[in-house]
mmCIF file of C-alpha atoms in Angstrom:
data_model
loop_
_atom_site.group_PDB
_atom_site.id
_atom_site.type_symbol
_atom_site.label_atom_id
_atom_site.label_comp_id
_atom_site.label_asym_id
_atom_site.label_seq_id
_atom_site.Cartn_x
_atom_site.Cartn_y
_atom_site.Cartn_z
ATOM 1 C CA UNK A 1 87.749 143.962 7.249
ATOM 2 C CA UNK A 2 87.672 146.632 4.049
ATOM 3 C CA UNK A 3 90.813 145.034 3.344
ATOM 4 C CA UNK A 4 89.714 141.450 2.643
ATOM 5 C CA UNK A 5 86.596 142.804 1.409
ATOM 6 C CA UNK A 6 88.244 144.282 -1.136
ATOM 7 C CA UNK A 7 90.975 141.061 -2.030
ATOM 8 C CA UNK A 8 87.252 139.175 -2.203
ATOM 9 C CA UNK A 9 85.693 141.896 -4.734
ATOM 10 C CA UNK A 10 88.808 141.824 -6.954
ATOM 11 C CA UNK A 11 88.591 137.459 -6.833
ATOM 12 C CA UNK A 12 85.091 137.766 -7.514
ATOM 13 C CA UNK A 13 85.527 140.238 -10.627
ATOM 14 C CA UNK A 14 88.429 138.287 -12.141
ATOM 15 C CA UNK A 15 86.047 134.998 -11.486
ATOM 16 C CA UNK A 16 82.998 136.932 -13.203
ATOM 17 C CA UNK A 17 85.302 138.081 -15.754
ATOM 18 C CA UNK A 18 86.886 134.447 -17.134
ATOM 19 C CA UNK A 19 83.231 132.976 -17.065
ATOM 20 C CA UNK A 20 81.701 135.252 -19.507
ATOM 21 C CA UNK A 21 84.653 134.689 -21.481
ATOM 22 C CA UNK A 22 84.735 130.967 -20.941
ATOM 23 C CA UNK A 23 81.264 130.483 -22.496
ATOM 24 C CA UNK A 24 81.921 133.576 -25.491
ATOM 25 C CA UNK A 25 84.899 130.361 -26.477
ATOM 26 C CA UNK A 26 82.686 127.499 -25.699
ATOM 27 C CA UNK A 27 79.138 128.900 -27.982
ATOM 28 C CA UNK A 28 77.862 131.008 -25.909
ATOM 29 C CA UNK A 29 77.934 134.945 -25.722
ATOM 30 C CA UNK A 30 80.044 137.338 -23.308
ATOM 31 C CA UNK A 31 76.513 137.382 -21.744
ATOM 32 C CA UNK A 32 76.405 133.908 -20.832
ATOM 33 C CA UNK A 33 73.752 132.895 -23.342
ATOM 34 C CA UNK A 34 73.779 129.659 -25.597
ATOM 35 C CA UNK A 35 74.489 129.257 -29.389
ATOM 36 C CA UNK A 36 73.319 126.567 -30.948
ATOM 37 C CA UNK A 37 75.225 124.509 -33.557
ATOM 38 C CA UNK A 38 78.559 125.273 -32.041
ATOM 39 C CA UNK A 39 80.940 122.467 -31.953
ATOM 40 C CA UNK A 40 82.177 120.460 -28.770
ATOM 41 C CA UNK A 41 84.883 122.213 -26.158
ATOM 42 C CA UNK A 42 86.376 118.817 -26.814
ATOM 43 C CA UNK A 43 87.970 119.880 -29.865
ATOM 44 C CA UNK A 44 89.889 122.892 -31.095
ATOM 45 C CA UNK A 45 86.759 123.472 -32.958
ATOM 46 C CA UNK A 46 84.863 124.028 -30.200
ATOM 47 C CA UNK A 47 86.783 126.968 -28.991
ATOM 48 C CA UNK A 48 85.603 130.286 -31.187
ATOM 49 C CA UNK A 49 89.309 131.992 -31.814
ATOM 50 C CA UNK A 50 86.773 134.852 -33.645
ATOM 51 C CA UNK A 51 84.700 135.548 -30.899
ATOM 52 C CA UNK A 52 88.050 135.795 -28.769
ATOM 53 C CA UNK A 53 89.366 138.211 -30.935
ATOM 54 C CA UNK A 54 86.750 140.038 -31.171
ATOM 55 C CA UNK A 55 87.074 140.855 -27.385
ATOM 56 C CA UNK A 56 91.199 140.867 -27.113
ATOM 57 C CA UNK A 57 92.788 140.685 -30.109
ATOM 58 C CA UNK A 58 95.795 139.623 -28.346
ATOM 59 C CA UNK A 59 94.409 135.539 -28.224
ATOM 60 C CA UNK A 60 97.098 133.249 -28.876
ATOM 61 C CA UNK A 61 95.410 130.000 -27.498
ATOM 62 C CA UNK A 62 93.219 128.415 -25.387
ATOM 63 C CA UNK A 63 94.985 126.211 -21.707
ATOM 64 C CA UNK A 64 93.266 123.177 -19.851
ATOM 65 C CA UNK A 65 94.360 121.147 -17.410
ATOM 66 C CA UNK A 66 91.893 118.732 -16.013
ATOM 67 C CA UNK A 67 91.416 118.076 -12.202
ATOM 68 C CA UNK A 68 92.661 121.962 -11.572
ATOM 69 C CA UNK A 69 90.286 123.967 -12.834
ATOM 70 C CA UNK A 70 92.267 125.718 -15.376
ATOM 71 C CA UNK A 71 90.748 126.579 -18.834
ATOM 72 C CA UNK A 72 91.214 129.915 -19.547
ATOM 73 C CA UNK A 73 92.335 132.114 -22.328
ATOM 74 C CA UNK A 74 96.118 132.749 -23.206
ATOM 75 C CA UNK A 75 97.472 136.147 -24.883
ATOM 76 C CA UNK A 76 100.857 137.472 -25.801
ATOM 77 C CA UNK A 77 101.326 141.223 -25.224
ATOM 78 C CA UNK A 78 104.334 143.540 -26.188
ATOM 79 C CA UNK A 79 106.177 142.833 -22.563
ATOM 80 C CA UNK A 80 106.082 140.615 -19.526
ATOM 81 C CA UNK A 81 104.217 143.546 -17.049
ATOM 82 C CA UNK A 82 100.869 144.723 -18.742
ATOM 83 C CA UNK A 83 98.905 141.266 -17.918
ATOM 84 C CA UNK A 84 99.958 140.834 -14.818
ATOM 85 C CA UNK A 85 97.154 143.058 -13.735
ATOM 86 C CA UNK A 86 94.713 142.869 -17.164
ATOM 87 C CA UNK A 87 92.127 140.978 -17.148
ATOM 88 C CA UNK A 88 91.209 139.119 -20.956
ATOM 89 C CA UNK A 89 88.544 141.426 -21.650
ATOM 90 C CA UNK A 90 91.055 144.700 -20.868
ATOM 91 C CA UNK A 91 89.906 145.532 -17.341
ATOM 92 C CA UNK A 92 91.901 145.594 -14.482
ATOM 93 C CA UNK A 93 92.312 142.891 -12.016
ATOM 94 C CA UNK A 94 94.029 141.486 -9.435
ATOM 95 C CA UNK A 95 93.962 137.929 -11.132
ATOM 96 C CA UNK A 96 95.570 139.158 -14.660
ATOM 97 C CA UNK A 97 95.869 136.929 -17.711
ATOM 98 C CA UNK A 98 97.658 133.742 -18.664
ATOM 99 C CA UNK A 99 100.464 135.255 -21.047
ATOM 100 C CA UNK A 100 102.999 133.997 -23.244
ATOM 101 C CA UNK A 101 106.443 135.666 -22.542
ATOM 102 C CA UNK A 102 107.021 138.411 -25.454
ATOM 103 C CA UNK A 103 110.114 137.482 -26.371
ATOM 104 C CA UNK A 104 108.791 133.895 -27.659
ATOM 105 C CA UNK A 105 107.821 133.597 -31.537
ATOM 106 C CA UNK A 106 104.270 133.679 -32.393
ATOM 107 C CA UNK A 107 102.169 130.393 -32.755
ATOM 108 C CA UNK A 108 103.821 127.986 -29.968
ATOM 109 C CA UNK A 109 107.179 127.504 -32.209
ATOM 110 C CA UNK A 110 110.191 127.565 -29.908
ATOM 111 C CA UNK A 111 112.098 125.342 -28.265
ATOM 112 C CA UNK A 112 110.529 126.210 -25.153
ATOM 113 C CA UNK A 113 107.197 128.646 -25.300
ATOM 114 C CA UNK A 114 106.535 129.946 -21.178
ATOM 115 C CA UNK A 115 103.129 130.861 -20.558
ATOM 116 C CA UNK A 116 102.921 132.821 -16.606
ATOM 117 C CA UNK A 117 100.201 133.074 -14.904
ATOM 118 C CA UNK A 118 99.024 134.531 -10.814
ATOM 119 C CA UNK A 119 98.817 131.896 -7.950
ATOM 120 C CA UNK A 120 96.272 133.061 -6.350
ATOM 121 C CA UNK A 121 94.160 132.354 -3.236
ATOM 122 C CA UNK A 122 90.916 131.118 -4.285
ATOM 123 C CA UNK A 123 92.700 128.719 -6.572
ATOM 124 C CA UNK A 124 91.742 130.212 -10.149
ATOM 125 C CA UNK A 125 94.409 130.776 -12.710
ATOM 126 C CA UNK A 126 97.704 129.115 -12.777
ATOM 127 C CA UNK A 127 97.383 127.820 -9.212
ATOM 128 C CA UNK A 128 96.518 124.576 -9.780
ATOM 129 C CA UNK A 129 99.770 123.502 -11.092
ATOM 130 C CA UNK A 130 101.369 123.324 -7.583
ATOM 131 C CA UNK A 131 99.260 120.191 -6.973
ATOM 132 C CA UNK A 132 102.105 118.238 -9.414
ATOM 133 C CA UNK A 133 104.293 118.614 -6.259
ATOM 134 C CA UNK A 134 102.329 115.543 -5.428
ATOM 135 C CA UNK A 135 103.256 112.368 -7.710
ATOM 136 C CA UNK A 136 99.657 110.439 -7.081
ATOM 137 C CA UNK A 137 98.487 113.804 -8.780
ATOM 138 C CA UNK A 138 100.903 113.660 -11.493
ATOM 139 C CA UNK A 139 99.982 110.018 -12.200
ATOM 140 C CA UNK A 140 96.094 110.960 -12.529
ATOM 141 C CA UNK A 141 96.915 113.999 -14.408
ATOM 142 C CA UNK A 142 100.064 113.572 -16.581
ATOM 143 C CA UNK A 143 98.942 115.723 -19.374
ATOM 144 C CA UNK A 144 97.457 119.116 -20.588
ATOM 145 C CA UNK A 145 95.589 120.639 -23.310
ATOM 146 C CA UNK A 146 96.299 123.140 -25.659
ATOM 147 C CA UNK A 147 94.307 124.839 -28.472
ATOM 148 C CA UNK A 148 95.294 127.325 -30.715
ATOM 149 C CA UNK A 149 93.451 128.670 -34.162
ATOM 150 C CA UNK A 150 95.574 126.589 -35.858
ATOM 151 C CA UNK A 151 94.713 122.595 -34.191
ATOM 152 C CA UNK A 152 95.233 121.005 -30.514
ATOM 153 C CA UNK A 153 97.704 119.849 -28.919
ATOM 154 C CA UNK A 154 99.063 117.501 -25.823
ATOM 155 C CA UNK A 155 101.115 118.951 -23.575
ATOM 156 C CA UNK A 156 102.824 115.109 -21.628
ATOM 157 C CA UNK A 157 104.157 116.439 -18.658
ATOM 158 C CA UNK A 158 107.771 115.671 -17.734
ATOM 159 C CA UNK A 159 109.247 118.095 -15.160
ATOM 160 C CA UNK A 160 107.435 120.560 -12.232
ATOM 161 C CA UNK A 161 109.792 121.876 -9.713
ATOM 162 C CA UNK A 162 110.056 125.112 -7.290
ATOM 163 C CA UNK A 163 112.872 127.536 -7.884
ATOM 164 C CA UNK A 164 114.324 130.911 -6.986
ATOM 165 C CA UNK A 165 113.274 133.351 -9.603
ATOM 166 C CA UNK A 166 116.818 134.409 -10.171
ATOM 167 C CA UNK A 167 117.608 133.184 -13.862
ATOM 168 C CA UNK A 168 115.038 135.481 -15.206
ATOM 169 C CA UNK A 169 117.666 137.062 -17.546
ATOM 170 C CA UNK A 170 116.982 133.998 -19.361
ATOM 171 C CA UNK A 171 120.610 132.032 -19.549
ATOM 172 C CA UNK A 172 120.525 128.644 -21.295
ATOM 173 C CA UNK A 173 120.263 126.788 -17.904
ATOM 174 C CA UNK A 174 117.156 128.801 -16.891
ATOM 175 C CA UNK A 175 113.773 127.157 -16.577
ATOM 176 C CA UNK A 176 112.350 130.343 -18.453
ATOM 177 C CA UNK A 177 115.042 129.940 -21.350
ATOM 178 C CA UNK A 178 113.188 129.931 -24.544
ATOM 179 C CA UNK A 179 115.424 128.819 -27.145
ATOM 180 C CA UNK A 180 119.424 126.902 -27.966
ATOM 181 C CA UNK A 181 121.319 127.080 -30.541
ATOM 182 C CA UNK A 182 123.753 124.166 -30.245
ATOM 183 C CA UNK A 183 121.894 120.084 -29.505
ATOM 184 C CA UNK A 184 124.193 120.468 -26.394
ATOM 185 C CA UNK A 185 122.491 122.641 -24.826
ATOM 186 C CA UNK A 186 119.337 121.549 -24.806
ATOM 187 C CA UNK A 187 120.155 118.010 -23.728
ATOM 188 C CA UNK A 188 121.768 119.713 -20.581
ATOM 189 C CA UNK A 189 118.417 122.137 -20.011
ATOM 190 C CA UNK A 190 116.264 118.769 -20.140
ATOM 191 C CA UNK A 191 118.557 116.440 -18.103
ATOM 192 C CA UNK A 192 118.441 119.643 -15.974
ATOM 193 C CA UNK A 193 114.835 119.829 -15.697
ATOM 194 C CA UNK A 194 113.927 116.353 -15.366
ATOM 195 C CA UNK A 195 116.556 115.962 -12.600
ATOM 196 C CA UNK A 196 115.265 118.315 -10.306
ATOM 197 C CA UNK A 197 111.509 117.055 -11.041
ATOM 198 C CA UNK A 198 109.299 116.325 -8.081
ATOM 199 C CA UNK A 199 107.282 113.731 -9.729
ATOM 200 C CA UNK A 200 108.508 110.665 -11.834
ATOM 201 C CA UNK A 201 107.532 110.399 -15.478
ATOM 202 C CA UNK A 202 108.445 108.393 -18.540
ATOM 203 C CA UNK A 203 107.680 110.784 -21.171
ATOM 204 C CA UNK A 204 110.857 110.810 -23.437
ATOM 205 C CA UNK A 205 111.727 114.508 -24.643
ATOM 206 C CA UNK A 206 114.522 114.806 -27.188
ATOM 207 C CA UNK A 207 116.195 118.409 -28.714
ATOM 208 C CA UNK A 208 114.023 118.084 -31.892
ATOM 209 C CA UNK A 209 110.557 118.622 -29.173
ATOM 210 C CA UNK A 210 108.806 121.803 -28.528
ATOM 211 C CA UNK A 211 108.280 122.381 -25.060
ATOM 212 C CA UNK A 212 105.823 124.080 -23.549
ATOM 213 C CA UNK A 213 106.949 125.632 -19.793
ATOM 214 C CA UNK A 214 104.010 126.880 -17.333
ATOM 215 C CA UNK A 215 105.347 128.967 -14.420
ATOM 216 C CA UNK A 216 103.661 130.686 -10.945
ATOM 217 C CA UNK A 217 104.635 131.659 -7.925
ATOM 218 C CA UNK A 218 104.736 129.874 -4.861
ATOM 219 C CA UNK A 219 106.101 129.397 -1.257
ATOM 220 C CA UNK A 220 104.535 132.996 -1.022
ATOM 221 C CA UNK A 221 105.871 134.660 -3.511
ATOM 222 C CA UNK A 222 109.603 133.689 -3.007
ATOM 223 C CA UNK A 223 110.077 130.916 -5.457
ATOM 224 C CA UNK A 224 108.443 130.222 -8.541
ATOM 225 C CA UNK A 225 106.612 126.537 -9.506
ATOM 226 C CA UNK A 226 107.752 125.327 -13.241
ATOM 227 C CA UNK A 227 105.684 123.035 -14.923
ATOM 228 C CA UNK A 228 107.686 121.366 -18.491
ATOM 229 C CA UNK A 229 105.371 119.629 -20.993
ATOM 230 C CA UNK A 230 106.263 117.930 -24.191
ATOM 231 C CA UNK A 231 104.238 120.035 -26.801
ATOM 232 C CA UNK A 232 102.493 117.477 -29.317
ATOM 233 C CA UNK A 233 100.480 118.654 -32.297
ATOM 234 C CA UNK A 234 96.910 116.152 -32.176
ATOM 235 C CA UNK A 235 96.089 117.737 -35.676
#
């Protein structure tokens, strides 16, 4: 009973945690009050990069995905391990942060940018994503949002699949590969990814694209569920 007290205090904190933070973005303050004249959440406007910053400097963008509950800050910290367990505001939690992988270039640029985030069991952070196993859920949701400081973007979803986590050394056929250097190999990492899909979509991706890859465990813990979007700037 202490145990699963405790798994529900550490849910609770991260869930406590992301809504103060959620309304600091949206025109409100870390305390949950209102600001007036702040623009819509509909537009990259309407998230307030300063007032992210000014709580983690490490703010790289802002991730929605309607119909699972994800909207929630995304940094990019000096390795893979430290937001695993760090919540956005610095404190420690079970639920972590949605993170960029280091080793991608600043400001969404690569051939492939791979944000990670927990699957956890009250459905809050990255969990949502395993619902694309399901096409009719695909087909309602076929797309995601992403702001940054510098515009929005569409993210048109065109590949989710489960897979070992065993290519995390990052070879050019991985799903966490971030970058090619030859057209070749990038046609074979899409053909690739689209193959193994478990939904059907007719979003066309070519080389020249930026992709952006979300990825979670799943199957508890043993495999990991990969999420590929077509990364379009909106302005």
């Amino acid at each position: 009973g202490g145990m699963i007290l405790q798994e529900h205090l550490q849910y609770q904190k991260g869930v406590d945690s992301y809504r103060h933070i959620q309304s600091a973005a949206k025109g409100g303050g870390e305390d949950g009050s209102t600001a007036t004249g702040s623009a819509s959440p509909g537009s990259p406007e309407g998230i307030d990069f300063d007032a992210l910053r000014a709580i983690n400097p490490d703010v790289a963008g802002w991730l929605e995905c309607e119909g699972t509950g994800i909207s929630y800050p995304v940094v990019q910290g000096e390795d893979n391990t430290k937001y695993l367990t760090t919540l956005f505001d610095g404190t420690k939690g079970k639920a972590g942060s949605l993170f960029i992988d280091f080793e991608n270039s600043p400001g969404f640029t690569d051939q492939n940018t791979v944000v990670y985030g927990h699957n956890l069991l009250d459905g809050s952070m990255l969990s949502g994503i395993v619902q694309y196993e399901n096409q009719g859920y695909y087909d309602t949701y076929p797309t995601i949002r992403l702001y940054t400081p510098g515009g929005s973007h569409t993210g048109e979803l065109f590949a989710g699949y489960a897979t070992p986590p065993t290519n995390h050394a990052l070879s050019s056929d991985s799903p966490w590969a971030l970058g090619w250097e030859e057209t070749a190999g990038v046609e074979a990492w899409l053909e690739q990814a689209q193959a193994r899909s478990v939904f059907d979509s007719e979003v066309k991706v070519t080389p020249g694209d930026r992709v952006l890859t979300l990825s979670t465990c799943t199957n508890g813990g043993k495999d990991r569920f990969v999420l590929h979007g077509r990364l379009v700037t909106d302005r």
